[in-house]
Structure formats: C-alpha cells, structure tokens
Coordinates of C-alpha atoms and ligand atoms in Angstrom, one line a residue:
M1 CA 13.8 -8.9 -22.1
T2 CA 15.7 -7.8 -19.0
P3 CA 13.4 -7.7 -16.0
C4 CA 12.5 -4.1 -15.0
I5 CA 13.6 -2.9 -11.6
I6 CA 10.9 -0.7 -9.9
C7 CA 12.3 1.8 -7.4
V8 CA 9.8 3.4 -5.1
A9 CA 10.6 6.8 -3.7
I10 CA 8.3 6.7 -0.7
T11 CA 8.5 10.2 0.9
G12 CA 11.1 12.6 -0.3
S13 CA 11.8 16.0 1.3
L14 CA 8.9 18.0 0.1
P15 CA 5.5 16.4 -0.1
T16 CA 3.3 16.8 3.0
K17 CA 0.1 15.2 4.2
A18 CA -1.7 18.4 3.0
N19 CA -0.5 17.5 -0.5
N20 CA -1.7 13.9 -0.1
P21 CA -2.6 12.2 3.2
A22 CA -1.0 9.0 1.8
V23 CA 2.5 10.5 2.0
P24 CA 4.3 8.4 4.7
V25 CA 6.0 10.7 7.2
T26 CA 6.6 8.8 10.4
I27 CA 9.0 5.8 10.4
S28 CA 6.2 3.4 11.0
E29 CA 4.1 4.9 8.2
Q30 CA 7.2 4.6 6.0
I31 CA 7.8 1.0 6.8
D32 CA 4.1 0.1 6.2
S33 CA 4.1 2.0 2.9
T34 CA 7.3 0.3 1.8
Q35 CA 6.0 -3.1 2.6
E36 CA 2.9 -2.6 0.5
A37 CA 5.0 -1.2 -2.4
F38 CA 7.4 -4.2 -2.1
E39 CA 4.5 -6.6 -2.3
A40 CA 3.2 -4.7 -5.3
G41 CA 6.5 -5.2 -7.2
A42 CA 9.1 -2.6 -6.1
S43 CA 12.6 -4.0 -5.4
I44 CA 14.4 -0.8 -4.4
V45 CA 13.1 1.7 -1.8
H46 CA 14.6 5.3 -2.0
C47 CA 14.4 6.8 1.4
H48 CA 14.4 10.2 3.1
V49 CA 13.5 10.8 6.7
R50 CA 11.5 13.6 8.4
D51 CA 11.8 15.1 11.9
D52 CA 8.8 15.3 14.4
E53 CA 7.5 18.4 12.6
G54 CA 7.6 16.6 9.2
R55 CA 10.7 18.5 7.9
A56 CA 13.4 16.8 6.0
T57 CA 16.4 15.8 8.0
S58 CA 19.6 13.7 7.5
D59 CA 19.4 12.4 11.1
P60 CA 21.3 9.0 11.0
E61 CA 19.3 7.7 14.0
R62 CA 16.1 8.0 12.1
F63 CA 17.6 6.5 9.0
A64 CA 18.8 3.6 11.1
R65 CA 15.4 2.9 12.5
L66 CA 13.8 3.1 9.0
K67 CA 16.5 0.8 7.4
E68 CA 16.1 -1.7 10.2
G69 CA 12.3 -1.8 9.9
I70 CA 12.4 -2.2 6.1
E71 CA 15.0 -5.0 6.3
R72 CA 12.8 -6.8 8.8
H73 CA 9.5 -6.3 6.9
C74 CA 10.8 -6.5 3.3
P75 CA 13.7 -9.0 3.4
G76 CA 15.8 -8.7 0.3
M77 CA 14.5 -5.3 -0.8
I78 CA 17.3 -3.0 -1.8
V79 CA 17.5 0.0 0.6
Q80 CA 18.7 3.2 -0.9
L81 CA 19.2 6.2 1.4
S82 CA 19.2 9.8 0.0
T83 CA 22.2 12.0 0.3
G84 CA 20.2 14.7 -1.5
G85 CA 20.7 18.3 -0.7
R86 CA 17.2 19.2 0.6
S87 CA 17.7 17.3 3.8
G88 CA 20.9 18.9 5.2
A89 CA 23.9 20.9 4.3
G90 CA 27.5 19.8 3.6
R91 CA 28.8 16.6 5.2
E92 CA 25.5 16.2 7.2
R93 CA 24.2 14.8 3.9
G94 CA 26.4 11.7 4.2
A95 CA 25.9 11.2 8.0
M96 CA 23.9 8.0 7.3
L97 CA 26.4 6.3 5.1
P98 CA 28.1 4.5 8.1
L99 CA 24.8 2.5 8.3
C100 CA 26.1 0.7 5.2
P101 CA 22.8 0.7 3.2
D102 CA 22.9 -1.2 -0.1
M103 CA 22.8 2.0 -2.1
A104 CA 22.7 5.8 -1.7
S105 CA 21.8 8.5 -4.1
L106 CA 24.7 10.6 -5.3
S107 CA 24.4 13.9 -7.2
V108 CA 27.7 14.7 -9.0
G109 CA 27.0 18.2 -10.2
S110 CA 24.9 21.3 -9.5
N111 CA 21.9 22.7 -11.3
N112 CA 18.8 24.8 -10.6
F113 CA 15.8 23.6 -8.7
P114 CA 12.4 25.3 -8.7
T115 CA 13.3 27.9 -6.1
R116 CA 17.0 27.5 -5.4
V117 CA 20.4 26.3 -6.6
Y118 CA 20.9 22.6 -6.0
E119 CA 24.5 22.9 -4.8
N120 CA 26.8 19.9 -5.2
P121 CA 30.3 21.4 -5.0
P122 CA 33.2 19.1 -6.2
D123 CA 34.8 18.6 -2.8
L124 CA 31.5 17.5 -1.2
V125 CA 30.7 15.2 -4.2
D126 CA 34.2 13.6 -3.8
W127 CA 33.8 13.2 0.0
L128 CA 30.3 11.5 -0.4
A129 CA 31.7 9.2 -3.1
A130 CA 34.7 8.3 -0.9
E131 CA 32.4 7.6 2.0
M132 CA 30.4 5.3 -0.2
I133 CA 33.5 3.4 -1.1
R134 CA 34.5 3.3 2.6
Y135 CA 31.2 1.8 3.7
D136 CA 30.7 -0.3 0.5
V137 CA 27.5 1.6 -0.6
K138 CA 26.6 1.5 -4.2
P139 CA 25.9 5.0 -5.5
E140 CA 22.9 5.8 -7.8
I141 CA 24.0 8.8 -9.9
E142 CA 21.3 11.4 -10.1
A143 CA 21.6 12.9 -13.6
F144 CA 19.8 16.2 -13.6
D145 CA 21.9 17.2 -16.6
L146 CA 23.9 15.6 -19.4
S147 CA 27.2 16.8 -17.8
H148 CA 26.4 14.7 -14.7
I149 CA 26.7 11.5 -16.8
F150 CA 30.1 12.6 -18.0
Q151 CA 31.2 13.5 -14.5
A152 CA 30.2 10.0 -13.3
E153 CA 32.3 8.6 -16.1
R154 CA 35.3 10.7 -15.0
M155 CA 34.8 9.6 -11.4
H156 CA 34.6 6.0 -12.5
R157 CA 37.7 6.2 -14.6
D158 CA 39.8 7.6 -11.9
G159 CA 38.5 5.4 -9.1
R160 CA 36.2 7.8 -7.2
I161 CA 33.3 5.5 -8.2
R162 CA 34.2 1.8 -8.1
A163 CA 31.7 -0.2 -10.1
T164 CA 30.0 0.9 -13.3
P165 CA 27.9 3.9 -12.5
Y166 CA 24.1 3.2 -12.3
V167 CA 22.7 6.4 -13.7
Q168 CA 19.2 7.7 -13.1
F169 CA 17.9 10.4 -15.5
V170 CA 15.8 12.9 -13.7
M171 CA 13.5 14.9 -16.0
G172 CA 10.8 17.5 -15.4
V173 CA 12.3 19.3 -12.3
K174 CA 11.3 23.0 -12.9
N175 CA 14.3 25.0 -14.0
A176 CA 16.4 21.9 -14.7
M177 CA 16.2 19.4 -17.6
P178 CA 12.7 19.2 -19.0
V179 CA 11.0 16.1 -20.3
D180 CA 12.3 15.8 -23.8
R181 CA 12.3 12.6 -25.8
E182 CA 15.4 13.5 -27.9
V183 CA 17.4 14.2 -24.8
F184 CA 16.2 11.1 -23.2
D185 CA 17.3 9.0 -26.2
F186 CA 20.7 10.8 -26.2
Y187 CA 21.0 10.0 -22.4
I188 CA 20.6 6.3 -23.2
H189 CA 23.0 6.5 -26.1
T190 CA 25.6 8.3 -23.9
V191 CA 25.3 5.7 -21.1
R192 CA 25.8 2.9 -23.5
R193 CA 28.7 4.7 -25.2
L194 CA 30.4 5.5 -21.9
F195 CA 29.6 2.4 -19.8
G196 CA 28.8 -0.3 -22.3
P197 CA 25.8 -1.5 -24.2
D198 CA 24.4 -3.5 -21.2
A199 CA 24.9 -0.9 -18.5
P200 CA 21.7 -0.6 -16.5
W201 CA 20.1 2.8 -16.2
C202 CA 16.9 4.2 -14.8
A203 CA 14.6 7.2 -15.2
A204 CA 12.4 9.4 -13.0
G205 CA 9.9 12.0 -14.0
I206 CA 8.4 14.6 -11.8
G207 CA 4.6 15.3 -11.3
A208 CA 2.4 14.3 -14.2
N209 CA 5.6 13.3 -16.1
Q210 CA 6.2 10.4 -13.8
I211 CA 4.1 8.1 -15.9
V212 CA 5.6 9.4 -19.1
L213 CA 9.2 8.6 -17.9
N214 CA 8.0 5.3 -16.5
E215 CA 6.7 4.3 -19.9
W216 CA 9.7 5.5 -21.8
A217 CA 12.0 3.6 -19.5
V218 CA 10.0 0.4 -19.5
A219 CA 9.7 0.4 -23.3
A220 CA 13.4 1.3 -23.9
G221 CA 14.8 -1.5 -21.6
G222 CA 15.6 0.7 -18.6
H223 CA 14.5 0.7 -15.0
A224 CA 11.8 2.8 -13.5
R225 CA 11.3 5.0 -10.5
T226 CA 7.9 5.9 -9.1
G227 CA 6.5 7.0 -5.7
L228 CA 5.0 9.9 -3.8
E229 CA 8.3 11.7 -3.6
D230 CA 8.1 12.6 -7.2
N231 CA 4.4 12.7 -7.8
V232 CA 1.3 12.6 -5.5
R233 CA -1.4 12.1 -8.1
L234 CA -2.8 9.2 -10.2
D235 CA -4.1 11.6 -12.7
K236 CA -5.2 15.2 -12.8
D237 CA -8.4 14.4 -10.8
R238 CA -7.3 11.8 -8.4
L239 CA -4.6 11.7 -5.6
A240 CA -2.6 8.5 -5.5
P241 CA -4.0 6.4 -2.7
S242 CA -0.6 4.9 -1.8
N243 CA 3.0 4.3 -3.0
A244 CA 1.8 0.8 -3.9
A245 CA -0.8 2.2 -6.3
L246 CA 2.0 4.1 -8.2
V247 CA 4.1 0.9 -8.3
R248 CA 1.1 -1.0 -9.8
R249 CA 0.9 1.6 -12.6
V250 CA 4.5 0.6 -13.5
V251 CA 3.7 -3.1 -13.2
Q252 CA 0.9 -2.5 -15.8
L253 CA 3.3 -0.8 -18.1
C254 CA 5.7 -3.7 -17.8
E255 CA 2.8 -6.1 -18.8
K256 CA 2.0 -3.8 -21.8
H257 CA 5.6 -3.8 -23.0
E258 CA 6.3 -7.5 -22.1
R259 CA 8.9 -6.8 -19.5
P260 CA 9.0 -9.0 -16.5
V261 CA 9.1 -7.1 -13.2
A262 CA 12.4 -7.8 -11.4
S263 CA 12.2 -9.7 -8.2
W264 CA 14.6 -8.4 -5.5
Q265 CA 17.0 -11.3 -6.3
Q266 CA 17.0 -10.2 -10.0
A267 CA 17.4 -6.6 -9.1
R268 CA 20.4 -7.4 -6.9
E269 CA 21.9 -9.5 -9.7
I270 CA 21.4 -6.7 -12.3
L271 CA 23.0 -4.1 -9.9
D272 CA 25.7 -6.4 -8.8
L273 CA 24.7 -6.3 -5.1
P274 CA 25.0 -9.1 -2.7
T275 CA 22.1 -11.3 -2.1
T276 CA 21.3 -10.5 1.6
A277 CA 19.1 -13.5 2.0
L278 CA 22.1 -15.7 1.4
A279 CA 24.1 -13.7 4.0
T280 CA 21.2 -14.0 6.5
A281 CA 20.9 -17.7 5.8
T282 CA 24.7 -18.1 6.4
T283 CA 24.4 -16.2 9.6
A284 CA 21.5 -18.4 10.7
V285 CA 23.5 -21.5 10.1
L286 CA 26.5 -20.2 12.0
A287 CA 24.5 -18.7 14.9
P288 CA 23.4 -21.0 17.6
S289 CA 19.6 -21.4 17.5
S290 CA 19.1 -21.5 21.3
P291 CA 19.2 -18.1 23.1
Ligands
ZN1 ZN1 15.0 11.6 -3.0

C-alpha cells in the first residue's frame, strides 16, 4: 500500500485559545507544535499566521519567521502556506509566495462558508496560480465542491497549473459540501478519471467529521489532513491536548488499515517535490566549513 501522507493544519484562521488552549498562536508555539506533530508522523505542515492580537493575517514577515523555524526544527518536512481567504483580501493572500515554500493552498472557486461567501474570483485565482508557477510553489487544490476539481483540470490543461493537481476534498464546512460517502467516492472517481489512476489526493473533515474523513481517506488509499485548524476536540468530552495527539489518531488508523505512514522523504517523492535534505547536503559540501 502507498504510504499515507499526514498533513497537520496547526493553527488556521479561526480557533482561539478560548476554544482550546493547545492552539498554537505565536510563532514559537507554532514551531514547537509542528515539531511535536512531525515527530508523531506528520510530513506536511499547513500554516496560517496570526498578528499580536491573535487575528489571522497574511503578513509575509511572520510567514518567513515561521517557515524558517520549521525548516530548522523539522528538516525535510513539507511546508505549505495558506493563501486562504480568511487571512486577507485580494492579492494580500499571495504576499508570502515569494518566500518559495514547498507548497501553498489554492482555492479555485467560490462557495459559502458558515457566515459568509468564500470569494475566489477567477482573476485572483489565476494570479495566485501564476505566482505559484513564478516561485515554484506546488499548489494544493482545496476542493470545497465538485466543480473545483474540474476547474483544477482546466487550469492544468491550459498550463495555469503545471504539475498534476494535488486535490484535497474538504467536507463538513457548514453551508458547503457536507460529509457524504457517495460524494466522497465520486470525488475519488473523478480525480482518477481526470488525473490518472495513481494521482494522489487527500481529504479533510471539519469538527467531529475530521476522524471520519481521516478513516475514509486512509482506507481508500488517499492522504489525510488533521490538526487543530479543522477540529479542536479528541471526542465530544475531551479537547485535543495537541496537534500531535490528532496526528497520532491518524497513525493509529494507518495501523488499522495497514498503511505505512509516509516519511518526509516518501511524501516528497509522492508529491514530486525536491528532497531538501539533498539540497542542504549539497550546499554543505560546497560551502566552506570554516567561518
Ligand atoms: Zn488553512
């Protein structure tokens, strides 16, 4: 069985310490939480940053500090920065792409969110996709709807997305696609039909549905996203003590379904990303060792 890539969405734009004190908000909390999740088995970290008041921001300077800290403490881990629409408006959302992270999230269509419209107008989507090509950032397509998978295919066909799109099915956002097994199966069928039988895909569920989507994805050969961004509880009585605890739930599901957990090297291979350790090693060889 293909190893399962576990993505940990550590913070998001919405959860606060009042929801769960374990939500990492400052950069140093985020780095610590990521390291613990990495050691528990996560190979991708999906990142948002917050300002000093704890509000979501797209501030590239904060993203730079977070990326640098994660790269130092979790060598090899895939860093994915969010260009999601809760952190900023318009092109602010892509202000961190010049940092050249391994990956960034990309929403290719609009839909409703719990209290608002999640606006992804075509010109902004195209601009974000072009910036990702410019800075060699691999997009993760956030599919809140079936039409978003087809839009990713169109963008791939005409060159707006370079490599085979890596699609994440997001289910259980209020007012958007609910958690529905038949739709989930049809999503997989559609990805295989449009992108080939071996195209990797992943899935995320919100709230109590996080574990449901984790299990569906692990059992069906996909990759799984977990983390406090999407869900702050272990079950209805207990808050999740950490991002790592949520990662460990997915590791257990992998054991149950006999899927190995992907190392960062395997995750990079599956997603066709460069092996940074190799790059670092090459630099070390080329760089003089004395100061
Ligand atoms: Zn996010």
